[in-house]
Amino acid sequence: MRDIREIALAGGKLTGARVGSGRDLLVIHSLLADRTAFDPVLPWLAARFRVTLVNLPGFYDSAPIAPGIYGYADQIAAIFDSDGLAADTIVIANGFGGTIAAAMAIRHGHSFGRLVLSDAAAGFPPEGRKAFEVMAEKVRAEGIASVATIAANRVFHKAYLDAHPDAVDERRNVLLGVTPEAFVAACQTLMQTDLVPQLSRIRNPTLVVCGELDAATPPPLCRQMAEAIPGARYIELRGCGHCPPLEQPQAFIDAIADFVLSSGR
């Protein structure tokens, strides 16, 4: 979009972009993507909201932080005070960004309004933690681009990859915007995080969306989020993988439209 503006956030500690006007909406991307994963739905969002897209710590010149899910949550939540986002701001977050957003709702839920968690987990079983350990070790040994194929296979399902053979190169280009240290720190954080006992503290109206074919955060983990957050709703998108805004933008818009357009906090 031609009118998108690159901006500094959180007192200059984070980078991001802003577009549109109206009620505030904050977008937080996942570990294996970047904020451009929301480009297919950005025209719809920007026509209705003032959209702020933040780069996670260690991504695209955002300053890195020490590992720990609440460290990430505190850093992102600083945007509300430093950048004038209103208390009814809607937060939409995917993947690791969704885990951060859930931690943010636990600790800073009073600072914002409605919450959309797309393909996010409160914690991972042993096999999920092992996948992050493997990626972290590979990055340490071979560099960030070495996990491009793994990333593509976690973000997308086989049918999508068959139809989009350039997806691995796309993931490689995205990952090159991440410092290896930040990627490893994020993997370590995801290996250690367990927010399940705290989810009942969330009071933000919450919608959980999940791709039916998500291999990175399978539907049972997303349903766990919806079942544990008081009053949360759950929507599953058929034939979709880990990043619905990128893979099925219209289905994602249809899933969230009524929720994000509702009045009130």
Coordinates of C-alpha atoms in Angstrom, one line a residue:
M1 CA 0.0 0.0 0.0
R2 CA 1.4 3.3 -1.1
D3 CA 0.4 5.3 2.0
I4 CA 2.0 3.0 4.6
R5 CA 4.5 4.7 6.8
E6 CA 7.6 3.2 8.5
I7 CA 7.6 4.3 12.2
A8 CA 9.5 3.8 15.4
L9 CA 7.6 2.4 18.4
A10 CA 8.0 1.8 22.1
G11 CA 10.3 4.8 22.5
G12 CA 12.4 3.8 19.6
K13 CA 13.0 0.2 20.8
L14 CA 10.8 -1.3 18.1
T15 CA 10.2 -0.7 14.4
G16 CA 7.0 -1.0 12.5
A17 CA 4.6 0.6 10.1
R18 CA 1.2 2.4 10.2
V19 CA -1.6 2.9 7.7
G20 CA -5.2 3.8 7.6
S21 CA -7.4 5.8 10.0
G22 CA -10.1 5.2 12.6
R23 CA -10.1 2.9 15.7
D24 CA -6.6 1.6 16.6
L25 CA -5.7 -1.9 15.6
L26 CA -2.3 -3.5 16.4
V27 CA -0.9 -6.4 14.4
I28 CA 1.7 -8.8 15.8
H29 CA 3.3 -11.3 13.4
S30 CA 4.6 -14.8 13.9
L31 CA 8.1 -16.2 14.3
L32 CA 8.3 -17.7 10.8
A33 CA 6.8 -14.7 9.0
D34 CA 7.0 -11.0 9.3
R35 CA 4.5 -8.1 9.2
T36 CA 4.1 -8.5 5.4
A37 CA 2.2 -11.7 6.0
F38 CA -0.8 -9.4 6.7
D39 CA -0.4 -7.6 3.4
P40 CA -3.3 -9.5 1.7
V41 CA -5.7 -8.3 4.4
L42 CA -4.2 -4.9 5.0
P43 CA -6.4 -3.0 2.5
W44 CA -9.5 -4.2 4.3
L45 CA -8.1 -3.4 7.7
A46 CA -6.8 0.0 6.7
A47 CA -10.1 1.0 5.2
R48 CA -11.6 0.6 8.7
F49 CA -8.9 1.1 11.3
R50 CA -5.6 2.9 12.0
V51 CA -3.4 -0.1 11.7
T52 CA -0.1 -0.4 13.5
L53 CA 2.2 -3.3 12.5
V54 CA 5.0 -4.0 14.8
N55 CA 8.2 -5.9 14.0
L56 CA 9.0 -8.3 16.8
P57 CA 12.2 -7.8 18.9
G58 CA 15.2 -8.8 16.7
F59 CA 13.2 -8.4 13.5
Y60 CA 14.0 -5.6 11.0
D61 CA 15.9 -3.4 13.4
S62 CA 13.7 -3.8 16.4
A63 CA 15.9 -4.1 19.4
P64 CA 16.3 -7.7 20.8
I65 CA 15.4 -8.5 24.4
A66 CA 16.2 -11.2 26.8
P67 CA 14.2 -14.4 26.3
G68 CA 11.0 -14.9 28.3
I69 CA 7.4 -14.6 27.1
Y70 CA 6.6 -11.8 29.5
G71 CA 9.7 -9.9 28.4
Y72 CA 8.2 -9.9 24.9
A73 CA 4.8 -9.0 26.2
D74 CA 6.1 -6.0 28.2
Q75 CA 8.1 -4.7 25.3
I76 CA 5.1 -4.8 22.9
A77 CA 2.7 -3.5 25.5
A78 CA 4.9 -0.4 25.9
I79 CA 3.5 0.7 22.5
F80 CA 0.2 1.5 24.2
D81 CA 1.7 4.2 26.5
S82 CA 4.4 5.5 24.2
D83 CA 2.5 5.7 20.9
G84 CA -1.0 6.8 21.9
L85 CA -3.0 3.7 21.1
A86 CA -6.4 3.9 22.7
A87 CA -7.7 1.5 25.4
D88 CA -10.1 0.0 23.0
T89 CA -7.3 -1.0 20.5
I90 CA -8.0 -4.3 18.8
V91 CA -5.0 -6.7 18.8
I92 CA -4.6 -9.3 16.0
A93 CA -1.7 -11.7 16.3
N94 CA -0.5 -14.8 14.5
G95 CA 1.7 -17.7 15.8
F96 CA 4.4 -16.6 18.2
G97 CA 2.8 -13.1 18.1
G98 CA -0.4 -14.7 19.4
T99 CA 1.5 -16.3 22.3
I100 CA 2.9 -12.9 23.1
A101 CA -0.5 -11.3 22.8
A102 CA -2.0 -13.8 25.2
A103 CA 0.8 -13.0 27.7
M104 CA 0.1 -9.4 27.1
A105 CA -3.6 -9.9 27.9
I106 CA -2.7 -11.7 31.1
R107 CA -0.4 -8.9 32.3
H108 CA -1.6 -5.8 30.4
G109 CA -5.2 -6.6 29.3
H110 CA -6.5 -3.3 30.7
S111 CA -4.4 -1.5 28.1
F112 CA -6.3 -2.7 25.0
G113 CA -9.6 -4.2 23.9
R114 CA -10.6 -7.1 21.7
L115 CA -8.1 -9.9 20.9
V116 CA -7.8 -12.1 17.8
L117 CA -5.4 -15.0 18.2
S118 CA -4.6 -16.7 14.9
D119 CA -2.9 -20.1 15.1
A120 CA -1.4 -19.5 18.5
A121 CA -0.6 -21.8 21.4
A122 CA -0.3 -21.2 25.2
G123 CA 2.4 -23.8 25.3
F124 CA 3.7 -26.8 23.3
P125 CA 3.9 -30.5 24.0
P126 CA 7.3 -32.2 23.9
E127 CA 7.3 -32.8 20.1
G128 CA 6.5 -29.1 19.5
R129 CA 9.3 -28.0 21.8
K130 CA 11.6 -30.4 20.0
A131 CA 10.9 -28.7 16.7
F132 CA 12.0 -25.3 18.1
E133 CA 15.1 -26.9 19.6
V134 CA 16.0 -28.3 16.2
M135 CA 15.5 -25.0 14.5
A136 CA 17.5 -23.1 17.1
E137 CA 20.4 -25.6 16.8
K138 CA 20.4 -25.4 13.0
V139 CA 20.5 -21.6 13.1
R140 CA 23.4 -21.7 15.6
A141 CA 25.4 -24.1 13.4
E142 CA 24.5 -23.0 9.9
G143 CA 22.9 -19.5 10.0
I144 CA 19.4 -18.2 9.7
A145 CA 18.7 -19.1 6.1
S146 CA 19.3 -22.7 6.8
V147 CA 15.8 -23.1 8.3
A148 CA 14.0 -21.7 5.3
T149 CA 12.8 -25.2 4.2
I150 CA 11.7 -26.1 7.7
A151 CA 9.9 -22.8 8.0
A152 CA 8.0 -23.2 4.8
N153 CA 6.9 -26.6 5.8
R154 CA 5.6 -25.4 9.1
V155 CA 3.9 -22.3 7.8
F156 CA 2.3 -24.0 4.8
H157 CA 0.7 -27.4 4.1
K158 CA 1.7 -29.7 1.2
A159 CA -1.1 -28.6 -1.2
Y160 CA -0.1 -24.9 -0.8
L161 CA 3.6 -25.7 -1.3
D162 CA 2.8 -27.7 -4.4
A163 CA 0.9 -24.8 -5.8
H164 CA 3.5 -22.2 -4.7
P165 CA 7.0 -23.7 -5.3
D166 CA 8.6 -20.3 -4.5
A167 CA 7.4 -20.5 -0.9
V168 CA 10.8 -21.7 0.4
D169 CA 12.6 -18.8 -1.2
E170 CA 10.0 -16.4 0.3
R171 CA 10.6 -17.8 3.8
R172 CA 14.4 -17.5 3.3
N173 CA 14.0 -13.8 2.4
V174 CA 11.8 -13.2 5.4
L175 CA 14.2 -14.9 7.8
L176 CA 17.1 -12.9 6.5
G177 CA 15.5 -9.9 8.2
V178 CA 15.9 -11.6 11.6
T179 CA 19.1 -11.7 13.6
P180 CA 20.1 -15.3 14.4
E181 CA 20.4 -14.5 18.1
A182 CA 16.8 -13.1 18.1
F183 CA 15.5 -16.2 16.3
V184 CA 17.2 -18.6 18.8
A185 CA 15.9 -16.5 21.7
A186 CA 12.4 -16.8 20.4
C187 CA 12.7 -20.5 19.9
Q188 CA 14.0 -20.9 23.5
T189 CA 11.1 -18.8 24.7
L190 CA 8.5 -21.0 22.9
M191 CA 10.2 -24.1 24.3
Q192 CA 9.8 -22.8 27.9
T193 CA 6.4 -21.1 27.8
D194 CA 3.3 -22.5 29.5
L195 CA 0.6 -19.9 29.8
V196 CA -2.2 -22.4 30.2
P197 CA -2.6 -21.9 34.0
Q198 CA -2.9 -18.2 33.4
L199 CA -5.4 -18.0 30.5
S200 CA -8.4 -17.8 32.8
R201 CA -7.2 -14.4 33.9
I202 CA -7.8 -12.9 30.4
R203 CA -10.8 -10.6 30.4
N204 CA -10.4 -9.2 26.8
P205 CA -13.1 -10.4 24.4
T206 CA -11.2 -13.0 22.4
L207 CA -11.6 -14.8 19.1
V208 CA -9.4 -17.7 18.3
V209 CA -8.9 -18.6 14.6
C210 CA -7.0 -21.7 13.4
G211 CA -6.1 -23.3 10.1
E212 CA -7.4 -26.8 9.9
L213 CA -4.0 -28.0 8.4
D214 CA -1.7 -26.0 10.7
A215 CA 1.3 -28.2 11.4
A216 CA 3.1 -25.6 13.5
T217 CA 0.2 -25.0 15.9
P218 CA -2.4 -27.7 15.3
P219 CA -6.1 -27.1 16.0
P220 CA -6.0 -28.9 19.4
L221 CA -3.6 -26.3 20.8
C222 CA -5.7 -23.4 19.4
R223 CA -8.9 -25.0 20.8
Q224 CA -7.1 -25.2 24.2
M225 CA -6.7 -21.4 24.1
A226 CA -10.3 -20.8 23.2
E227 CA -11.6 -23.2 25.9
A228 CA -9.4 -21.7 28.7
I229 CA -10.0 -18.0 27.9
P230 CA -13.4 -17.0 29.5
G231 CA -16.0 -16.3 26.8
A232 CA -13.6 -16.9 23.9
R233 CA -15.0 -18.1 20.5
Y234 CA -13.2 -20.5 18.1
I235 CA -13.3 -20.6 14.3
E236 CA -11.5 -23.2 12.2
L237 CA -10.7 -22.5 8.6
R238 CA -10.9 -25.5 6.3
G239 CA -7.9 -26.4 4.1
C240 CA -5.7 -23.6 5.7
G241 CA -2.3 -23.7 7.3
H242 CA -0.5 -21.7 9.9
C243 CA -0.9 -18.2 8.5
P244 CA -4.5 -17.6 7.3
P245 CA -4.1 -13.8 6.5
L246 CA -1.4 -14.9 3.9
E247 CA -2.9 -18.1 2.7
Q248 CA -6.7 -17.5 2.8
P249 CA -7.1 -13.7 3.2
Q250 CA -10.8 -13.6 2.4
A251 CA -11.7 -16.5 4.6
F252 CA -9.7 -14.8 7.4
I253 CA -11.5 -11.5 6.9
D254 CA -14.9 -13.3 6.9
A255 CA -13.9 -15.0 10.1
I256 CA -13.0 -11.9 12.0
A257 CA -15.1 -9.2 10.5
D258 CA -18.1 -9.2 12.8
F259 CA -15.9 -9.5 15.9
V260 CA -13.5 -6.7 15.1
L261 CA -16.3 -4.4 13.8
S262 CA -18.3 -4.8 17.0
S263 CA -18.5 -1.7 19.2
G264 CA -17.1 -1.6 22.7
R265 CA -14.0 -2.8 24.3

